[in-house]
PDB file of C-alpha atoms and ligand atoms in Angstrom:
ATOM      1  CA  UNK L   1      34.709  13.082 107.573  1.00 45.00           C
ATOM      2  CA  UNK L   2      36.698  10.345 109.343  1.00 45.00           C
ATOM      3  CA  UNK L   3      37.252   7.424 106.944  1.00 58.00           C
ATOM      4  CA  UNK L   4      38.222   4.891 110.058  1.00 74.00           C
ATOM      5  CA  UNK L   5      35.609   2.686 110.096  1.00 94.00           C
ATOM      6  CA  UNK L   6      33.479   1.105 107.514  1.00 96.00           C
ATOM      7  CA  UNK L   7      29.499   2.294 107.310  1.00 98.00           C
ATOM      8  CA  UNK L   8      26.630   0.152 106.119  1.00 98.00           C
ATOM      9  CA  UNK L   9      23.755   2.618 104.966  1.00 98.00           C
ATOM     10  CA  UNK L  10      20.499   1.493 104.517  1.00 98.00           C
ATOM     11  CA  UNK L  11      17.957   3.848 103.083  1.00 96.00           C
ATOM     12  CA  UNK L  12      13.863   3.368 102.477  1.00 94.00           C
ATOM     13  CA  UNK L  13      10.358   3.961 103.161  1.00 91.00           C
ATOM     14  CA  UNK L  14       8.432   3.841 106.316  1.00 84.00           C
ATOM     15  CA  UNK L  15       7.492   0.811 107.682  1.00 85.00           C
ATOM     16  CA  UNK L  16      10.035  -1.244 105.216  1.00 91.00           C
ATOM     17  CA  UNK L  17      11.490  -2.340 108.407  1.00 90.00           C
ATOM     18  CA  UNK L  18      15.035  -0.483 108.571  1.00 93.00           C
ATOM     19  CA  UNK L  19      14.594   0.163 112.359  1.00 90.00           C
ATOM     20  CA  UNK L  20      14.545  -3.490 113.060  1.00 91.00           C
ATOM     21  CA  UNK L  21      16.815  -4.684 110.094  1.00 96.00           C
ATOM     22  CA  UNK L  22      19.842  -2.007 110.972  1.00 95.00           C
ATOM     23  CA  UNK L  23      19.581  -3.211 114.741  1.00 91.00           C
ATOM     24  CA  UNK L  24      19.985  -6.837 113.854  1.00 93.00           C
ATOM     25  CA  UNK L  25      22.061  -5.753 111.617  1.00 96.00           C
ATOM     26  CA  UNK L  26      24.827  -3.694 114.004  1.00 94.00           C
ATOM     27  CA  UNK L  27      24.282  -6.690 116.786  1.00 91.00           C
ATOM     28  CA  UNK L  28      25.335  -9.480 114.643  1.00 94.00           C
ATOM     29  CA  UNK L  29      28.565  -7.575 113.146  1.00 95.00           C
ATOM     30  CA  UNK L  30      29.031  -5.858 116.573  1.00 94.00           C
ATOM     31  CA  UNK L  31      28.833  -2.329 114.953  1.00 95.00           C
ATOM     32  CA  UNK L  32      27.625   1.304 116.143  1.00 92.00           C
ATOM     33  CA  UNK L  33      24.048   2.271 114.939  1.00 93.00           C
ATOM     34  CA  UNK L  34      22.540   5.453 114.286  1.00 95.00           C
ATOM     35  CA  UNK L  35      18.954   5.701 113.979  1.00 93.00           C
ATOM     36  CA  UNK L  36      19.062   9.425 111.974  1.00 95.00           C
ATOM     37  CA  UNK L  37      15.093   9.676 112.437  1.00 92.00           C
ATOM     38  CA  UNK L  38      15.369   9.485 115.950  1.00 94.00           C
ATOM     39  CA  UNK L  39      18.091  12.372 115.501  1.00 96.00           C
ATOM     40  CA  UNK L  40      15.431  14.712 114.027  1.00 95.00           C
ATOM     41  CA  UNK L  41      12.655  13.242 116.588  1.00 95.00           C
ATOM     42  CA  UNK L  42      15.134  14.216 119.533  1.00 97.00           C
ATOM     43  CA  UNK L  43      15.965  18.204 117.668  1.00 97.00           C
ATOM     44  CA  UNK L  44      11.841  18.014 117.538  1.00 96.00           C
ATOM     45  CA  UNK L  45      11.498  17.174 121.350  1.00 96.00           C
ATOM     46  CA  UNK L  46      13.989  19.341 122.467  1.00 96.00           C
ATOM     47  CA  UNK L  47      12.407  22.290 120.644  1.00 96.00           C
ATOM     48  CA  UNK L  48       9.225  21.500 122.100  1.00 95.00           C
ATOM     49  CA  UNK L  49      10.818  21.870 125.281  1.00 93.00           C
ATOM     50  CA  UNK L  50      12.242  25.085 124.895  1.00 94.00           C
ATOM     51  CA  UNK L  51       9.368  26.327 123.199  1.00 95.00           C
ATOM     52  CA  UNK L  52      11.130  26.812 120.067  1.00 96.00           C
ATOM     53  CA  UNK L  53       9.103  26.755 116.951  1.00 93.00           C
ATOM     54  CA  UNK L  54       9.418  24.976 113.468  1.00 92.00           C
ATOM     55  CA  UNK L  55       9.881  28.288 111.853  1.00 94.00           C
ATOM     56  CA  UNK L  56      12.628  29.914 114.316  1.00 96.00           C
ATOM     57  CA  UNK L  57      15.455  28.606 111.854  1.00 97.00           C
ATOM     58  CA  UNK L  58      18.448  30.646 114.143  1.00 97.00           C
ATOM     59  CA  UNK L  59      17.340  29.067 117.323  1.00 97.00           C
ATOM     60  CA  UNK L  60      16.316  24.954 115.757  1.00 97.00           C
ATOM     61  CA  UNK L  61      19.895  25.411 114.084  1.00 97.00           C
ATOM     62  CA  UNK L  62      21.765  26.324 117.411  1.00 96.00           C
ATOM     63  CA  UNK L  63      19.932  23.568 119.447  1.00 96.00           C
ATOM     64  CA  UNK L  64      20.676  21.175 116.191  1.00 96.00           C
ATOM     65  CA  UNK L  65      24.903  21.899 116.965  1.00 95.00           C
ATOM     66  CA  UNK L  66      24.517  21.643 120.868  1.00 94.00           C
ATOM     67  CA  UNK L  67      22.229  18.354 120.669  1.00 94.00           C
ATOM     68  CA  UNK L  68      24.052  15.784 123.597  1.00 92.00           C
ATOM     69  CA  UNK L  69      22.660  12.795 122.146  1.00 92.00           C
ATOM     70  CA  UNK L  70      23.240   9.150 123.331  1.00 89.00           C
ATOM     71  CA  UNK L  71      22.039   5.962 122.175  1.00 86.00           C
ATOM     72  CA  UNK L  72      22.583   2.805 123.878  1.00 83.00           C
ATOM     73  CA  UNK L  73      20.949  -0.700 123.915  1.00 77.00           C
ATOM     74  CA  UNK L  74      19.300  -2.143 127.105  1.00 80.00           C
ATOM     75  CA  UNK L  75      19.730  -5.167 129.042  1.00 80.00           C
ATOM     76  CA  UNK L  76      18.056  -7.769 127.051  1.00 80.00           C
ATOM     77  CA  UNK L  77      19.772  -6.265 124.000  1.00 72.00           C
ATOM     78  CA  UNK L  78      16.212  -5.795 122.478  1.00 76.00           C
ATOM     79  CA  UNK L  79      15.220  -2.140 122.105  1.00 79.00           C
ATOM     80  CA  UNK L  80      17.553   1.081 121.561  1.00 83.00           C
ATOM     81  CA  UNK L  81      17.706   3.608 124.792  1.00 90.00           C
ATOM     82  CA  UNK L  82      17.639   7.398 123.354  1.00 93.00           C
ATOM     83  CA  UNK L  83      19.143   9.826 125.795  1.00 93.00           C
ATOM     84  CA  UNK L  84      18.831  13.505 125.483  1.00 94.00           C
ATOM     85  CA  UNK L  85      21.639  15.318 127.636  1.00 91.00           C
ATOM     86  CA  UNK L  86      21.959  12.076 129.912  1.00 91.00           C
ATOM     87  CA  UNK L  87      17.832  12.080 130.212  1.00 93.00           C
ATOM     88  CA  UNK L  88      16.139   8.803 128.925  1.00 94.00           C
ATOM     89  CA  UNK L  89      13.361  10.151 126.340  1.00 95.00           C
ATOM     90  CA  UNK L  90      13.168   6.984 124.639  1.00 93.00           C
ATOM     91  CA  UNK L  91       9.096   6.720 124.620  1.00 91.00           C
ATOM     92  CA  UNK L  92       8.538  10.723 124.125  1.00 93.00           C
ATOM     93  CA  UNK L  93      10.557  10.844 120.865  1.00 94.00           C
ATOM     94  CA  UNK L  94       7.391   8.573 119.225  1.00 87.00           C
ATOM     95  CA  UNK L  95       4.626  10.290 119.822  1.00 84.00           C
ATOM     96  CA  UNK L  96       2.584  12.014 116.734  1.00 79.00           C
ATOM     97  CA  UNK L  97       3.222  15.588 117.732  1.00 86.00           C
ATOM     98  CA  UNK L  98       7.538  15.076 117.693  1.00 90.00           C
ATOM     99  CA  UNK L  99       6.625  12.645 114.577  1.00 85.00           C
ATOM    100  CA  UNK L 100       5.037  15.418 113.049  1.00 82.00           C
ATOM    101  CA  UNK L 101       7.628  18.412 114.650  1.00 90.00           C
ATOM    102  CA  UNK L 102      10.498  16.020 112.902  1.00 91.00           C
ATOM    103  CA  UNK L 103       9.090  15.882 109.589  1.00 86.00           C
ATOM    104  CA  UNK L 104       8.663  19.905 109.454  1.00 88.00           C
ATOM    105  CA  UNK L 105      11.946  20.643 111.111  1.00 93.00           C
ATOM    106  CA  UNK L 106      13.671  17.768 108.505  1.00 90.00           C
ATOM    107  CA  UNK L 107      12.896  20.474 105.303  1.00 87.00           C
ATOM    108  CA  UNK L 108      15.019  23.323 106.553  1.00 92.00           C
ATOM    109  CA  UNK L 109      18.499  23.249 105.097  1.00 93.00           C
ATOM    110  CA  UNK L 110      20.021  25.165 107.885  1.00 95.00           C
ATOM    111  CA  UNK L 111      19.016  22.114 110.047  1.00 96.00           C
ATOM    112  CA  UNK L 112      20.350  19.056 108.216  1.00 95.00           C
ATOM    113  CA  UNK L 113      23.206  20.757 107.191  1.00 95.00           C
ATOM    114  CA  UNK L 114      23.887  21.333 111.357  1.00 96.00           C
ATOM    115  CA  UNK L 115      23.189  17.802 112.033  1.00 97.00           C
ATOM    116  CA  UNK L 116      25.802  16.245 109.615  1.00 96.00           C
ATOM    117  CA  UNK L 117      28.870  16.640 112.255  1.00 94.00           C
ATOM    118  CA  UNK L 118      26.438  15.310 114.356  1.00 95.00           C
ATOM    119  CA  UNK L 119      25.676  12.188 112.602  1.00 96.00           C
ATOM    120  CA  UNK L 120      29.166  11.451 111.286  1.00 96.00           C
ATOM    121  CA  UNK L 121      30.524  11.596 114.838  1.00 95.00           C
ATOM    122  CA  UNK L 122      28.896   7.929 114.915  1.00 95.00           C
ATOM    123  CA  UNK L 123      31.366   6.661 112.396  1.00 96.00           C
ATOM    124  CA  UNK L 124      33.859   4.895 114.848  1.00 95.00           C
ATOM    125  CA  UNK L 125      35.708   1.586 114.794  1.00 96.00           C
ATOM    126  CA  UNK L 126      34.776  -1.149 114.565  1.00 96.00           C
ATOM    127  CA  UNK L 127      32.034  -0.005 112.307  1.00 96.00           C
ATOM    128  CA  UNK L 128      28.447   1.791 111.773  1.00 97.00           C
ATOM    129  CA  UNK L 129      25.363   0.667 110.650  1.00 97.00           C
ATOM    130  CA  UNK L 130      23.411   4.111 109.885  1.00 97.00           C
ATOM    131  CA  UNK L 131      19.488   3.967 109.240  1.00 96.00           C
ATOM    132  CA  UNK L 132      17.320   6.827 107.209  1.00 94.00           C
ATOM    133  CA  UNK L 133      16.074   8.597 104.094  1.00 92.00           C
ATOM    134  CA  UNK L 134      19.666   9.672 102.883  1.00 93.00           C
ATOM    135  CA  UNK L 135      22.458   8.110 104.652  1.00 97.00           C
ATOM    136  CA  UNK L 136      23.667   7.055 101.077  1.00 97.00           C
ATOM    137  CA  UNK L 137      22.640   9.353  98.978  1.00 95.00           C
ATOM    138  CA  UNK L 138      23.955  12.424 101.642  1.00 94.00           C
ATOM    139  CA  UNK L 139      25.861  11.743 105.184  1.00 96.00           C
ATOM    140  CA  UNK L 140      27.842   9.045 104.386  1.00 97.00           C
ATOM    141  CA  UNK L 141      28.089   9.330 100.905  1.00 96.00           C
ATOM    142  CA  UNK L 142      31.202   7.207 100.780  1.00 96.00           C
ATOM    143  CA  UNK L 143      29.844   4.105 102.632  1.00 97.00           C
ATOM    144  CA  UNK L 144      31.274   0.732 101.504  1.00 96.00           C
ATOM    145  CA  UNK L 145      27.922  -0.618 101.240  1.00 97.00           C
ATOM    146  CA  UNK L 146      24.705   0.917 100.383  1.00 98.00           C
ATOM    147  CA  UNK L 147      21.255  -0.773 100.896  1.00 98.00           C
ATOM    148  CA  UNK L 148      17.647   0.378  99.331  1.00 97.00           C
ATOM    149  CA  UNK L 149      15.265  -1.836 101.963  1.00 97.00           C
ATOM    150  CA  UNK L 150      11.674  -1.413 100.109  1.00 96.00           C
ATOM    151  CA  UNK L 151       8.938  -3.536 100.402  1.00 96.00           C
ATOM    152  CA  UNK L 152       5.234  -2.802  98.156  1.00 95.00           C
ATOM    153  CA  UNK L 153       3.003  -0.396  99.623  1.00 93.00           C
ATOM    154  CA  UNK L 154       0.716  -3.296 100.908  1.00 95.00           C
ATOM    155  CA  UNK L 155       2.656  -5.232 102.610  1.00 95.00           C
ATOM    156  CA  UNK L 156       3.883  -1.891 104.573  1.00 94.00           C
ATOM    157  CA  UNK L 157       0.425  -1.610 105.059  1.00 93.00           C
ATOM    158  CA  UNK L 158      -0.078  -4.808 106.083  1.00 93.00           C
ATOM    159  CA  UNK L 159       2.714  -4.562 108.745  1.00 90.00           C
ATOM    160  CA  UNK L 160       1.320  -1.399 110.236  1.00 86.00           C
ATOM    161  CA  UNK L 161      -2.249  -3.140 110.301  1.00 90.00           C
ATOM    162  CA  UNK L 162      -0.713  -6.217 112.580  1.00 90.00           C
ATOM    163  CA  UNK L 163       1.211  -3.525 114.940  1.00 84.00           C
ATOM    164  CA  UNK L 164      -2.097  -1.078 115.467  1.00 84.00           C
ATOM    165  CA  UNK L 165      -3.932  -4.214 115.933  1.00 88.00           C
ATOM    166  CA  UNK L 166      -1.712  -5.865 118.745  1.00 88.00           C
ATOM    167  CA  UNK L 167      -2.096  -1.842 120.571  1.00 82.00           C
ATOM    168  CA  UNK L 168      -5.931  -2.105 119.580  1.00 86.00           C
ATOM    169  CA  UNK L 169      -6.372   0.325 117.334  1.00 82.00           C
ATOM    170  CA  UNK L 170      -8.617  -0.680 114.732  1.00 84.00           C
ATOM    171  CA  UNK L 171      -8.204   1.031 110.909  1.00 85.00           C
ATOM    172  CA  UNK L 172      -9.019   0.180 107.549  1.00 91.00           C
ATOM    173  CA  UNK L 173      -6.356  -1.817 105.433  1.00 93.00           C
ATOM    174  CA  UNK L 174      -7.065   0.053 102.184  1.00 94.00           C
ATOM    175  CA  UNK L 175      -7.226   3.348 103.886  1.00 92.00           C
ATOM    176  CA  UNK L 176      -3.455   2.731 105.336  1.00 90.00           C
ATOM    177  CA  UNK L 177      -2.372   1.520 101.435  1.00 92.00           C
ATOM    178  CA  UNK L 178      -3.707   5.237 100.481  1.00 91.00           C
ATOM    179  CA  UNK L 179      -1.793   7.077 103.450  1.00 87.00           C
ATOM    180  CA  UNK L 180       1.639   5.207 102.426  1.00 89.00           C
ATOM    181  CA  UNK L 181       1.548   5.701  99.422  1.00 90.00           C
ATOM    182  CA  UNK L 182       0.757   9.483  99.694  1.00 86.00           C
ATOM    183  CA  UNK L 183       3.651   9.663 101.824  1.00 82.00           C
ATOM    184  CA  UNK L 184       6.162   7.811  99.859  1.00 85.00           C
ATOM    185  CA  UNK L 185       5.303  10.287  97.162  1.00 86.00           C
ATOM    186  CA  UNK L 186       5.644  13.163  99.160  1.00 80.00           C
ATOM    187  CA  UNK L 187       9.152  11.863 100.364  1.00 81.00           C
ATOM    188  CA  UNK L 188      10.325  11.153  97.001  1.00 85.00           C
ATOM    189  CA  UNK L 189       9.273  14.788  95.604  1.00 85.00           C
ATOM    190  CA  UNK L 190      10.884  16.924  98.141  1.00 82.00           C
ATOM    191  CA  UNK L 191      13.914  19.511  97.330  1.00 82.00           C
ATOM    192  CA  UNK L 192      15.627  18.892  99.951  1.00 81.00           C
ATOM    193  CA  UNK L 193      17.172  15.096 100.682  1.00 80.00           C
ATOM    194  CA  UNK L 194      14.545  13.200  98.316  1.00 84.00           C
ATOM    195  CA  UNK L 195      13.928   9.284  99.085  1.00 88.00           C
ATOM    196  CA  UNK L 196      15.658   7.854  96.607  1.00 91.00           C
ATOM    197  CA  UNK L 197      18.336   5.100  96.310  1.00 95.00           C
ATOM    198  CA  UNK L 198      22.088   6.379  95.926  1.00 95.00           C
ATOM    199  CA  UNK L 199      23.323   5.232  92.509  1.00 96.00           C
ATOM    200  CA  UNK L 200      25.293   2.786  93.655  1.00 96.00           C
ATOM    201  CA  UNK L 201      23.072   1.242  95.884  1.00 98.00           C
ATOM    202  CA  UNK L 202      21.768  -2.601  96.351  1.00 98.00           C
ATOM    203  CA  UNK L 203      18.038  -2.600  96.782  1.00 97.00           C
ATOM    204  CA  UNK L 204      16.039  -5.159  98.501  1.00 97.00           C
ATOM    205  CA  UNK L 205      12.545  -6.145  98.410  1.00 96.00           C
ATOM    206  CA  UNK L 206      11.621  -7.550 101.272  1.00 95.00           C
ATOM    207  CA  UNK L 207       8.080  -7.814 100.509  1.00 95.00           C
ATOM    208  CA  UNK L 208       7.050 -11.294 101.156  1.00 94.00           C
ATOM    209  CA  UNK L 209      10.543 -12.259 102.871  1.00 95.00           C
ATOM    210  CA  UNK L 210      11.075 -12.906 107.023  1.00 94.00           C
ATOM    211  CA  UNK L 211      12.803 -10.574 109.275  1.00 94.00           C
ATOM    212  CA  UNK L 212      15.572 -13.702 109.277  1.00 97.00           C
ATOM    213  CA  UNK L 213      15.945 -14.048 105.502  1.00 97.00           C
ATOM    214  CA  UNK L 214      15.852 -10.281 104.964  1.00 97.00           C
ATOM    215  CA  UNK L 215      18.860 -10.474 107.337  1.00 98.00           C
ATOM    216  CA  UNK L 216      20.707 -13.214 105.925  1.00 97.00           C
ATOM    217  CA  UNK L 217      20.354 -11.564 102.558  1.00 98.00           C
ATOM    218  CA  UNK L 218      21.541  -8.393 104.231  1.00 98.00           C
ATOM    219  CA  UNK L 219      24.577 -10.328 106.206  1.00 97.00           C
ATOM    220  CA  UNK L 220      25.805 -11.432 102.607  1.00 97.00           C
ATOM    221  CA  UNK L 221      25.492  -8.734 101.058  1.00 97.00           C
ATOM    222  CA  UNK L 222      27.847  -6.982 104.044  1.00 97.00           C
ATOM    223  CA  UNK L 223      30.688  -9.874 103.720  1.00 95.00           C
ATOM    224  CA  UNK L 224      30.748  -9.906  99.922  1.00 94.00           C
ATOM    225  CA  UNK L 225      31.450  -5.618  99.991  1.00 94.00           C
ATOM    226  CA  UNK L 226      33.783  -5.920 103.186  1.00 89.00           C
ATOM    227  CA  UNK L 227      36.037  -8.604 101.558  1.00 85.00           C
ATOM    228  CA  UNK L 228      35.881  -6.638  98.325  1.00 77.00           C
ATOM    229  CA  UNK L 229      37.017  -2.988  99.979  1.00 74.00           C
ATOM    230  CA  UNK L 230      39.422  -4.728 101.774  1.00 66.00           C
ATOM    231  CA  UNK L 231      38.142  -4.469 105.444  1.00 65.00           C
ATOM    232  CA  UNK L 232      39.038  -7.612 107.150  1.00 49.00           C
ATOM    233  CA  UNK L 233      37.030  -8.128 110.067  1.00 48.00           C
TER     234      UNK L 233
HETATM  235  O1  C5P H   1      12.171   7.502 110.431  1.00 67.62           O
HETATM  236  P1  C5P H   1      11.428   8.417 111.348  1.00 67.62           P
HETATM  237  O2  C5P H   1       9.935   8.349 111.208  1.00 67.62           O
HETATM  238  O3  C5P H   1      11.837   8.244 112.795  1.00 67.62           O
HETATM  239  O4  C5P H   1      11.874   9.900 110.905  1.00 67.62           O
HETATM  240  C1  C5P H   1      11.340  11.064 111.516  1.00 67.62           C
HETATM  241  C2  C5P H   1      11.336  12.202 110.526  1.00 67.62           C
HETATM  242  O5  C5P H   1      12.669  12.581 110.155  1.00 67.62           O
HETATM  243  C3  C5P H   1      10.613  11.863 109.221  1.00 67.62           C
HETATM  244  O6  C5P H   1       9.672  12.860 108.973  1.00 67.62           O
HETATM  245  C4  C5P H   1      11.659  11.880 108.141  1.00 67.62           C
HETATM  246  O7  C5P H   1      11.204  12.481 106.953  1.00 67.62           O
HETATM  247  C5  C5P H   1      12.799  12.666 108.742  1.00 67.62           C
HETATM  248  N1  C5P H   1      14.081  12.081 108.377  1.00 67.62           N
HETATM  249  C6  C5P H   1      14.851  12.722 107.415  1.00 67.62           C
HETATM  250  N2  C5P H   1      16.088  12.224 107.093  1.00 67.62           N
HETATM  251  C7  C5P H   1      16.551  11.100 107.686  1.00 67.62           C
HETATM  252  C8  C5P H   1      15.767  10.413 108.635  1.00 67.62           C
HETATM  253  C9  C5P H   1      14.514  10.932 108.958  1.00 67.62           C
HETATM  254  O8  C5P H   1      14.444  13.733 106.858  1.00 67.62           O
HETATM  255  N3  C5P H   1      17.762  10.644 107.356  1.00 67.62           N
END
């Protein structure tokens, strides 16, 4: 793995807001990001393109080495373009059926194990901010600095309740508490790549905090482990 260019993992649960937090994040130090869900969303979509299912290991693990993937941020600097062999797919990789697709396709070992050159082909001066489930723990194992964002079941709730509102979608707030925390458990108890923080990483609780002050904390947290491993910037 190249060791040119310093990496900022941060790890978590859904809906702790690493998506948001790692783009800030890469924009205010002016590093590369890599959004490693999106990698197994894109594997998912183009599998679903070429018919490929979840259970044809041979075939998911060739299109896994091949993928041509591209991210890049728009004009306004505000959302992450995915491109898939030069195609923009940036809305198809979020619908339920690649959601789902990604989550199956994310337990084979053949799979992750094809995506790591993949993923560590990101690390590239002047730096990478990665976002995932095991970008400490795993992929960049050696990262200078190593963030756990969490936040309390609730208040992931909570945050999901606001976003399905603003689309319309009505649900029950209790109900969503029930479905995130059946998840988390199910992410922590895998084999293969379980949530869980790398030993020697800094977790956060954002629960109750801004996406500003979660950022700030973040931002410090980045200076005080550059200066310390000796990247200047
Ligand atoms: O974070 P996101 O929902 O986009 O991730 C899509 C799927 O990929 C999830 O099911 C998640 O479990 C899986 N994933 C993973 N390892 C990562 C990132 C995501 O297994 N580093």
């Amino acid at each position: 793995m190249s060791r040119s260019a310093p990496v900022v993992t941060i790890d978590g649960p859904s809906g702790a807001g690493k998506g948001t937090i790692a783009r800030l994040l890469a924009q205010q130090l002016g590093y590369h990001l890599l959004d490693s869900g999106a990698i197994y969303r894109i594997l998912a979509l183009a599998a679903h393109e070429s018919s490929v299912g979840p259970d044809e290991i041979t075939d998911l693990t060739e299109l896994a080495r091949n993928l041509e993937v591209e991210f890049r941020l728009n004009e306004s600097g505000c959302e992450t373009q995915v491109l898939l062999s030069d195609q923009l797919i940036t809305d198809r990789i979020r619908t339920e059926i690649v959601g789902n697709l990604a989550s199956q396709i994310a337990v084979i070992p053949e799979v992750r194990l094809a995506l790591l050159d993949l993923q560590h082909g990101f690390r590239k001066p002047p730096g990478l901010v990665a976002d995932g489930r095991d970008m400490g723990t795993v992929v960049f194992a050696d990262a200078e600095l190593k963030i756990f964002l969490t936040a309390t079941p609730l208040e992931r709730a909570k945050r999901r309740y606001k976003q399905l509102m603003v689309k319309g979608i009505g649900v029950s707030l209790p109900a969503l508490v029930r479905e995130i925390e059946q998840r988390d458990q199910r992410d922590a108890d895998r084999k293969l790549a379980p949530l869980r923080p790398a030993s020697d990483a800094i977790t956060v609780d954002s629960t109750g905090m801004t996406v500003d002050q979660v950022l700030m904390r973040l931002m410090s947290l980045v200076r005080e482990a550059l200066s310390e491993s000796g990247v200047v910037r």
